[in-house]
Tab-separated table of C-alpha atoms in Angstrom:
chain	number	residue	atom	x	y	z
A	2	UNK	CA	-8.683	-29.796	-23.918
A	3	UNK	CA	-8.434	-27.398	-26.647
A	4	UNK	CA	-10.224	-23.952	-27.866
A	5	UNK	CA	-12.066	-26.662	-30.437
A	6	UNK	CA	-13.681	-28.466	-26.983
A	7	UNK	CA	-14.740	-25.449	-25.886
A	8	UNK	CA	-16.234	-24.142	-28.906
A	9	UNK	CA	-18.691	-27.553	-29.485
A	10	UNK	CA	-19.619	-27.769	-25.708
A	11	UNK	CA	-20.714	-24.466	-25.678
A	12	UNK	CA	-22.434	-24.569	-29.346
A	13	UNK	CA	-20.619	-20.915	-30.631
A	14	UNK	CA	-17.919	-20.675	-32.671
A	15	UNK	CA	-14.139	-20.350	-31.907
A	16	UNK	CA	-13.813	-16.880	-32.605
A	17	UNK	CA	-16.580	-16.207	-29.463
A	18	UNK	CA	-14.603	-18.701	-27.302
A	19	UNK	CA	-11.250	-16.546	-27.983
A	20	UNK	CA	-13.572	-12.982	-27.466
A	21	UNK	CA	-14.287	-14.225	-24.098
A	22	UNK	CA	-11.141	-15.783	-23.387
A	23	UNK	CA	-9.880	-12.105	-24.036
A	24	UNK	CA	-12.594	-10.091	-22.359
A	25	UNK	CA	-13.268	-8.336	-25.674
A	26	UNK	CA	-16.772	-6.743	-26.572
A	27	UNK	CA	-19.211	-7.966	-28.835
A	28	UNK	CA	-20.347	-10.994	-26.970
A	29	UNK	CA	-23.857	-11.223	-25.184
A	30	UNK	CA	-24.124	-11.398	-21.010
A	31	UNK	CA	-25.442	-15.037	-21.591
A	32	UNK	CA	-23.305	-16.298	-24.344
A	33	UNK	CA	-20.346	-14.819	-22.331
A	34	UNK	CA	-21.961	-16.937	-18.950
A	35	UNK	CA	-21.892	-19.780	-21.090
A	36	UNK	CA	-18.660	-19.803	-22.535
A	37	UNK	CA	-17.448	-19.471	-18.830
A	38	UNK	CA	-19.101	-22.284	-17.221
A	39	UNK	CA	-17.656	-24.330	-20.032
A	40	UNK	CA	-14.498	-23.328	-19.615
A	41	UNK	CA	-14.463	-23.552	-15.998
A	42	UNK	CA	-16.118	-27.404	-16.652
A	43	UNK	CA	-13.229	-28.765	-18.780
A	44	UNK	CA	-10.440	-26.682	-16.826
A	45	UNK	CA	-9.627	-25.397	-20.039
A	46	UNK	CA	-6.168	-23.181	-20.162
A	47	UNK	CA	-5.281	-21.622	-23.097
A	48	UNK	CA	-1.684	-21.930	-24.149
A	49	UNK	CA	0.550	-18.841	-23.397
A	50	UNK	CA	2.242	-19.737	-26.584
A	51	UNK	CA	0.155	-19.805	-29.091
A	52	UNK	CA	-2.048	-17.131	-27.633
A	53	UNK	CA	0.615	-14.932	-28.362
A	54	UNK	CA	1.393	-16.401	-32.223
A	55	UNK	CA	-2.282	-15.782	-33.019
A	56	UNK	CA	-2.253	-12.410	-32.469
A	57	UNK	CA	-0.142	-9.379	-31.794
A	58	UNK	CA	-0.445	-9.396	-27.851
A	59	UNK	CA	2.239	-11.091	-25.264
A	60	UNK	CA	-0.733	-11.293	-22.775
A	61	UNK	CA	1.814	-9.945	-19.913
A	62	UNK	CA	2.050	-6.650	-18.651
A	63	UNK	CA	4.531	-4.981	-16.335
A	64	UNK	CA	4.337	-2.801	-13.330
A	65	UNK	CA	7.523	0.434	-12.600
A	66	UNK	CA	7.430	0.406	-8.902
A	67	UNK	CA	9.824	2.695	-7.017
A	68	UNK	CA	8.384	3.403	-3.157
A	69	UNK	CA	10.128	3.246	-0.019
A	70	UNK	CA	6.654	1.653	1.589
A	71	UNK	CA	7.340	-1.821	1.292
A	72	UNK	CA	3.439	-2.531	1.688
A	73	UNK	CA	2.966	0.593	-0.758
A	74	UNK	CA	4.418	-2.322	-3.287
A	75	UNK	CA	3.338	-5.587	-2.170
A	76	UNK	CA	-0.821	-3.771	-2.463
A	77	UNK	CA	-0.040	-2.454	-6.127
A	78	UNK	CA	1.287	-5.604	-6.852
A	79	UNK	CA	-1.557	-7.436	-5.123
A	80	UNK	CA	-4.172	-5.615	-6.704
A	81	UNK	CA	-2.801	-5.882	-10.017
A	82	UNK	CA	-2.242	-9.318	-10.070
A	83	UNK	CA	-5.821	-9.474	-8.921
A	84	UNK	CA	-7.145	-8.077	-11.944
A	85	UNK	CA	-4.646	-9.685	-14.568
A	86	UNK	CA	-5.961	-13.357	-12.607
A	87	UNK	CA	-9.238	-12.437	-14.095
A	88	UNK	CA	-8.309	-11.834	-17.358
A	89	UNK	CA	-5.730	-14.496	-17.926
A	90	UNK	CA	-2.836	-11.646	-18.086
A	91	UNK	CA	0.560	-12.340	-16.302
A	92	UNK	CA	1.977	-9.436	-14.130
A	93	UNK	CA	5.982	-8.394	-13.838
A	94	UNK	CA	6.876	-6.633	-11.276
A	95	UNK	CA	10.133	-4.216	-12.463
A	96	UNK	CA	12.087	-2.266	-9.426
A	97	UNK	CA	12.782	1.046	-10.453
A	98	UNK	CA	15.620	3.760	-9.587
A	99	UNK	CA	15.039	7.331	-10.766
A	100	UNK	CA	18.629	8.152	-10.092
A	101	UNK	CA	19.891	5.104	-11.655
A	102	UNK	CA	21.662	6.483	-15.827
A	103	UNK	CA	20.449	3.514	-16.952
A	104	UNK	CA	17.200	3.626	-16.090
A	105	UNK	CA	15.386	4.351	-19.777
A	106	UNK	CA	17.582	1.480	-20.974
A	107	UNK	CA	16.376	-0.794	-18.602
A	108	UNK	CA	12.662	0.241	-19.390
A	109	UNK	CA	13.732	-0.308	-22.884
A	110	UNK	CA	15.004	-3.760	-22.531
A	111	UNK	CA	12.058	-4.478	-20.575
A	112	UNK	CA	10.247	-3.513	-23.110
A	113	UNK	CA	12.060	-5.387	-26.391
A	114	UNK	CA	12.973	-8.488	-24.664
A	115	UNK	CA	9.405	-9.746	-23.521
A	116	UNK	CA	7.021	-7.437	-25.444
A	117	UNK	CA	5.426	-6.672	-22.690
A	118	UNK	CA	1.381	-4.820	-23.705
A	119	UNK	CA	1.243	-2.181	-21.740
A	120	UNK	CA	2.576	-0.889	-17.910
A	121	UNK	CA	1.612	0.507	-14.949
A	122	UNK	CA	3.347	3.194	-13.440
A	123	UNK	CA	3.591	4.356	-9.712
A	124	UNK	CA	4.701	7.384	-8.275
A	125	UNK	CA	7.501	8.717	-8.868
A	126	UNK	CA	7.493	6.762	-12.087
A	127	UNK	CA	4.197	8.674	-13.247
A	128	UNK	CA	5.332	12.055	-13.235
A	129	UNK	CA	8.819	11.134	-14.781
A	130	UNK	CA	9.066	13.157	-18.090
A	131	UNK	CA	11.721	10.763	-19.498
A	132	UNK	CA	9.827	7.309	-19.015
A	133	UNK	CA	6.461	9.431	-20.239
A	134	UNK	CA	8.395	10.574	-23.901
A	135	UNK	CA	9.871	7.165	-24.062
A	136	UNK	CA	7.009	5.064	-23.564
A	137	UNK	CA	4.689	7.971	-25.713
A	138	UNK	CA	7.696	7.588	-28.009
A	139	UNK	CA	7.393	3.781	-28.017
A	140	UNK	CA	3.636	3.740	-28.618
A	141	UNK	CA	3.465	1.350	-25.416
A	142	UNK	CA	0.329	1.941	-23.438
A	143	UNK	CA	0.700	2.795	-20.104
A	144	UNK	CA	-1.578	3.707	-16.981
A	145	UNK	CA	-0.710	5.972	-14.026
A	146	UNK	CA	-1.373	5.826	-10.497
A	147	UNK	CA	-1.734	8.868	-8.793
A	148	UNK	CA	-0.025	11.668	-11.771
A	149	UNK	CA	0.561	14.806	-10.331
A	150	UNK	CA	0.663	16.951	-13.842
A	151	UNK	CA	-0.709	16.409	-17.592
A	152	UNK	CA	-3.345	14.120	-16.079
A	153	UNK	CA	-5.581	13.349	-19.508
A	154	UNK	CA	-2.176	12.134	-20.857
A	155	UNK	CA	-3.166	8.374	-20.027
A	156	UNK	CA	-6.112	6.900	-17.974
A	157	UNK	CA	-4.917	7.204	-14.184
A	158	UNK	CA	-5.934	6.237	-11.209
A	159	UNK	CA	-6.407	8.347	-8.043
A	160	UNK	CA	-7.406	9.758	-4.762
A	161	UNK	CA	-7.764	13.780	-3.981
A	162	UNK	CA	-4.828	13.838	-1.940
A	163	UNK	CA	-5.055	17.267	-1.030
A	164	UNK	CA	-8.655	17.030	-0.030
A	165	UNK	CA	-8.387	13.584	2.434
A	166	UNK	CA	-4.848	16.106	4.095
A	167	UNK	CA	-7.364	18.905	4.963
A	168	UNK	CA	-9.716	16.307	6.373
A	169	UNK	CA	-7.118	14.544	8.888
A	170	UNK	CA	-5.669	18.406	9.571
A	171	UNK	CA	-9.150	19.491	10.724
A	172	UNK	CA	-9.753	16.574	12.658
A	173	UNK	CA	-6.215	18.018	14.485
A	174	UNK	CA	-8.460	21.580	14.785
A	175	UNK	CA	-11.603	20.213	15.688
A	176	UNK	CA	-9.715	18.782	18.811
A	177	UNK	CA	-8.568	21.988	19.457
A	178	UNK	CA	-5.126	22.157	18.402
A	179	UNK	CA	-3.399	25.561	16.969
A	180	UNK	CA	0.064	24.504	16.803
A	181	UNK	CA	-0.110	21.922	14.154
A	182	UNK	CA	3.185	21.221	12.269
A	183	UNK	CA	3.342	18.969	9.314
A	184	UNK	CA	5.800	16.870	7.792
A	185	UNK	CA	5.649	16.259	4.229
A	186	UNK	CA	6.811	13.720	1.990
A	187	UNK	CA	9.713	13.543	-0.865
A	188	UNK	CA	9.254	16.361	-3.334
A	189	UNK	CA	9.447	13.624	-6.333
A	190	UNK	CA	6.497	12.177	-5.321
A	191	UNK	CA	2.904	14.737	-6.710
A	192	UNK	CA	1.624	13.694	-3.576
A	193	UNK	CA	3.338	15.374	-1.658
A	194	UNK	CA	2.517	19.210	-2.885
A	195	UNK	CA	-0.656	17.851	-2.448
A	196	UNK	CA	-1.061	16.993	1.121
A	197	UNK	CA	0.787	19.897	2.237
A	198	UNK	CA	-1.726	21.938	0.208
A	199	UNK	CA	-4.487	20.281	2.195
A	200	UNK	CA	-2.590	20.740	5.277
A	201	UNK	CA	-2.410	24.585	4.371
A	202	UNK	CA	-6.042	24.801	2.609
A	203	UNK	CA	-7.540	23.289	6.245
A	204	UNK	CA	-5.480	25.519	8.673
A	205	UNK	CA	-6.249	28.921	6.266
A	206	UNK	CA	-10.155	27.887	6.299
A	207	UNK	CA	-9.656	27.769	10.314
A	208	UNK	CA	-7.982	31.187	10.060
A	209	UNK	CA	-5.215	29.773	12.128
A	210	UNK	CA	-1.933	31.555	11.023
A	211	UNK	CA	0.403	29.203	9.570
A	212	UNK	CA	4.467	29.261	11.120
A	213	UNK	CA	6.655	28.486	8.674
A	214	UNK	CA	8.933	26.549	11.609
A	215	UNK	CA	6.081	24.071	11.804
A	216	UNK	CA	7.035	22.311	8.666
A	217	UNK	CA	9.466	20.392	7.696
A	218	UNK	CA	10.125	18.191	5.062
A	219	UNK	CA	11.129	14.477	5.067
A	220	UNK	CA	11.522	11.472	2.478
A	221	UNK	CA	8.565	9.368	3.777
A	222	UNK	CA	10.941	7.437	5.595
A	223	UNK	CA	10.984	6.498	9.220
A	224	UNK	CA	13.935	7.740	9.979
A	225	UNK	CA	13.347	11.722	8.702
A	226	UNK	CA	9.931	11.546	10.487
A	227	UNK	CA	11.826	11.170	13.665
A	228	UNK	CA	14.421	13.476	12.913
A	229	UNK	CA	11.660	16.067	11.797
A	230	UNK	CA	9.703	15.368	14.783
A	231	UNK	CA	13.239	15.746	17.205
A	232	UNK	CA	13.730	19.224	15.289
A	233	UNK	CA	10.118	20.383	15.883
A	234	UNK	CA	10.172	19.314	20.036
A	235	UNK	CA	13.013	21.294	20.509
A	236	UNK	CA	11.633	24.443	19.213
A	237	UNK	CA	10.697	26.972	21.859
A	238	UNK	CA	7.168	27.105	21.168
A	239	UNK	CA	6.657	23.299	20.054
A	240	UNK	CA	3.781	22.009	18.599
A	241	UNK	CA	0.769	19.820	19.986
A	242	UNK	CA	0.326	17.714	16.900
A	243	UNK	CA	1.757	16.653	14.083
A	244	UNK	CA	0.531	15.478	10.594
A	245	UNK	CA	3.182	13.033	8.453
A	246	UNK	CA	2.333	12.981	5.099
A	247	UNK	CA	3.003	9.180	5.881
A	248	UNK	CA	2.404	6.361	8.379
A	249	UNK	CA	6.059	5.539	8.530
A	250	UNK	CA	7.122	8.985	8.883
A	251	UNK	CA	4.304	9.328	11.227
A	252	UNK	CA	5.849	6.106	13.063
A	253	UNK	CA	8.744	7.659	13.554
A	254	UNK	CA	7.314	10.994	15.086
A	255	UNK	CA	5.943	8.549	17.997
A	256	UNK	CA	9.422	7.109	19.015
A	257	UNK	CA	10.787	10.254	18.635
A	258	UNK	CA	8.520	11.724	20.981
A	259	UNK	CA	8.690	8.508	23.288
A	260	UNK	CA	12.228	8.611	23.102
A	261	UNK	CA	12.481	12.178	24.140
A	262	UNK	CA	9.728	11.553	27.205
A	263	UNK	CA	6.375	13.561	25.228
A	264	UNK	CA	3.662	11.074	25.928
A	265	UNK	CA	1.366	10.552	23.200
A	266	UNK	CA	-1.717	11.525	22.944
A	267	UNK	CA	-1.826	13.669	26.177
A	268	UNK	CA	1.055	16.095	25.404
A	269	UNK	CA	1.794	15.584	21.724
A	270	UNK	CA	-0.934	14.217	18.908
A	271	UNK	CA	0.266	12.522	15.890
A	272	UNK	CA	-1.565	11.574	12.593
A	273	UNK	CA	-0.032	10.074	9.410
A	274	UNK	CA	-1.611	8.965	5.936
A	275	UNK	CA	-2.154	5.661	4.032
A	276	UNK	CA	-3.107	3.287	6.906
A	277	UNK	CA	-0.490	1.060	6.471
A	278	UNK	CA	0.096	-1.953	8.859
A	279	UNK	CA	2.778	-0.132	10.823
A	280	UNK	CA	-0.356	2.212	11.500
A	281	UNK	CA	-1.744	-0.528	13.513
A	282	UNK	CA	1.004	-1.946	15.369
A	283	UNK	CA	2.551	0.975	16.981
A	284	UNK	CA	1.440	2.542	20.567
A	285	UNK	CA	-0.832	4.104	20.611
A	286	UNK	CA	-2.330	3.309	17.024
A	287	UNK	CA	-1.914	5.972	14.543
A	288	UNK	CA	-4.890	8.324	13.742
A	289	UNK	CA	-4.284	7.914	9.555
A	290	UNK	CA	-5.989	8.163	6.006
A	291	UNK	CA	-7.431	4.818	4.293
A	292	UNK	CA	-5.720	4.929	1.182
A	293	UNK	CA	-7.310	2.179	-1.066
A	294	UNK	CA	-3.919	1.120	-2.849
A	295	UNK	CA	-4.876	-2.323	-3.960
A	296	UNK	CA	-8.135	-0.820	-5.061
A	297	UNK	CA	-6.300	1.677	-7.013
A	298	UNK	CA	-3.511	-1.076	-8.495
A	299	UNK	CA	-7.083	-3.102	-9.561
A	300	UNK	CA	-8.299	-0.188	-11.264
A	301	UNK	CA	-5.095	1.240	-12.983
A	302	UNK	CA	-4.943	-2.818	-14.045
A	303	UNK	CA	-8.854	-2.733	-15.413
A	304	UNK	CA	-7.614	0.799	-17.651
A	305	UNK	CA	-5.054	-1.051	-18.870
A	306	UNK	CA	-6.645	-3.840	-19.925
A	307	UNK	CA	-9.372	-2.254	-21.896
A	308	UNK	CA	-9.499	-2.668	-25.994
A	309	UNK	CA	-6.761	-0.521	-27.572
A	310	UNK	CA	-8.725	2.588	-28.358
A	311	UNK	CA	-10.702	3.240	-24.802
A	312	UNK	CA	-10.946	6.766	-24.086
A	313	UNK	CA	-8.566	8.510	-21.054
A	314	UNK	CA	-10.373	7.619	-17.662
A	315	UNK	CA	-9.176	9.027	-14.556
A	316	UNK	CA	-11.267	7.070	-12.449
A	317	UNK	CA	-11.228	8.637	-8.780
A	318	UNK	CA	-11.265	6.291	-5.666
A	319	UNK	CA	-12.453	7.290	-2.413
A	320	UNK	CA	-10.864	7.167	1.076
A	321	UNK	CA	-11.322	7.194	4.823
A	322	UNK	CA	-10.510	9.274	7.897
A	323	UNK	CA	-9.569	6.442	10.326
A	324	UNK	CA	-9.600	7.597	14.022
A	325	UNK	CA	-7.108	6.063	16.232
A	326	UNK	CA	-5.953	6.502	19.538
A	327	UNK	CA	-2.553	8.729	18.540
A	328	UNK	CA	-4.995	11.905	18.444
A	329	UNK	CA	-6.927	13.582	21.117
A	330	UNK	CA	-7.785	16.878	22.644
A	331	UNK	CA	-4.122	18.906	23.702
A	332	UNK	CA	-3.668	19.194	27.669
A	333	UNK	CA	-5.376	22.374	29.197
């Protein structure tokens, strides 16, 4: 079958077939329909190949991924592939190292050796001043999830990180806890200002004084919420909960506290953010924030894909409070 089929079946002309084919405007809700059901009739697949000789595009686009949540990555690159299925577009994934010299290079390469039309960068990517002026440089569009500065550079998706902090810290007051420490994430990442902000903004509100000994600052990585957690337990006065400004680092709070004999909920509460599966599997089940990331990886994929010209959109997702049994009232 061949654009030509599709064009006579569906009684328009070739240049309508290839508008819809490339989700372009200036087709009608019921031409479009038609087109469609034609397609979808005949199985009709365009050719990669000579998609890309008719016009300027590669039809592929590429995704900078650098997080040390393995599910972080497998729902961006779920929820972009989601959207580029839709439109016909293939997805490539590209690890990225911010410490690695060679990393503008690589982007570079990336860039020159499959013409890729446009990314989508993640955090830490998003906020990195040298892939921004290289790409800006390059004239290569790009999309960012979750920027922490110069936000109406590019379209972005996001969530109000600081705002969905403050919520899971008051849940912590509304329980009745006062000594409420807070481990945040890696300083590279925006979002990590941002939920201690939250954390801060909640417990100010509450007019609960905030000691400085009750935070400490880890990587998002199992491993430094436990040690975090192990440093906090041993302080004199130690707290009765603790909010990770992840699930893993919250994860590792819980053994921590297991491992040194503070039962959780009853003597020590513990809430993290993102709701990732290791939210769910650990006992008891971490008290977390819904972060929509393969909503948000659909989204920054729908920017992206827009006609060249679209105006900046930082379209806002929302997210959910998610109340698990980790939290609860501290003893006495």
């Amino acid at each position: 079958m061949t654009i030509k089929d599709v064009s006579r079946e569906a009684g328009v002309s070739i240049k309508t077939v290839s508008r819809v084919l490339n989700n372009e405007k200036y087709v009608g809700a019921e031409t479009r329909a038609r087109v469609t059901a034609v397609v979808e009739r005949l199985n009709f697949r365009p050719s990669s190949a000579a998609r890309v000789l008719a016009g300027r595009r590669s039809f592929q686009i590429a995704l900078i991924c650098d997080n040390p949540s393995p599910y972080y990555v497998y729902e961006m690159q779920s929820g972009i592939r989601d959207r580029c299925e839709e439109a016909g577009v293939r997805m490539i994934a590209q690890p990225y190292d911010r410490q690695s010299s060679k990393l503008l290079d690589e982007i570079e390469s990336l860039i020159d050796s499959i013409q890729i039309d446009g990314l989508i960068l993640t955090p830490p990517a998003s906020d990195c001043v040298e892939v921004l002026d290289l790409l800006s440089a390059r004239s290569v569009p790009f999309v960012r999830v979750s920027p922490g500065f110069d936000v109406m550079l590019t379209s972005s998706t996001f969530i109000d990180n600081a705002r969905a902090a403050a919520d899971v810290t008051q849940h912590l007051i509304n329980l009745g806890h006062r000594r409420i420490a807070h481990i945040s994430g890696d300083p590279a990442f925006a979002a990590s200002a941002q939920r201690t902000t939250g954390y801060l903004d909640a417990m100010r509100a509450s007019g609960i004084a905030v000691d400085p000994a009750l935070i400490r600052t880890g990587n998002y990585y199992f491993t430094s919420g436990a040690s975090a957690a192990e440093a906090l337990l041993a302080l004199p006065s130690p707290p009765t909960a603790i909010f990770a400004a992840s699930d893993d680092m919250a994860a590792g709070a819980l053994a921590a506290a297991h491992r040194l004999g503070v039962r959780a909920p009853e003597a020590l509460s513990i809430a993290g953010f993102d709701d990732t599966a290791i939210s769910r599997v650990v006992w008891p089940p971490l008290t977390t924030i819904h972060q929509p990331m393969r909503q948000m990886a659909y989204a920054a994929a729908d920017l992206l894909l827009r006609p060249a010209g679209a105006a900046v959109e930082r379209r806002e997702l929302g997210y959910e409070l998610v109340v698990r049994g980790s939290t609860a009232p501290p003893m006495g």
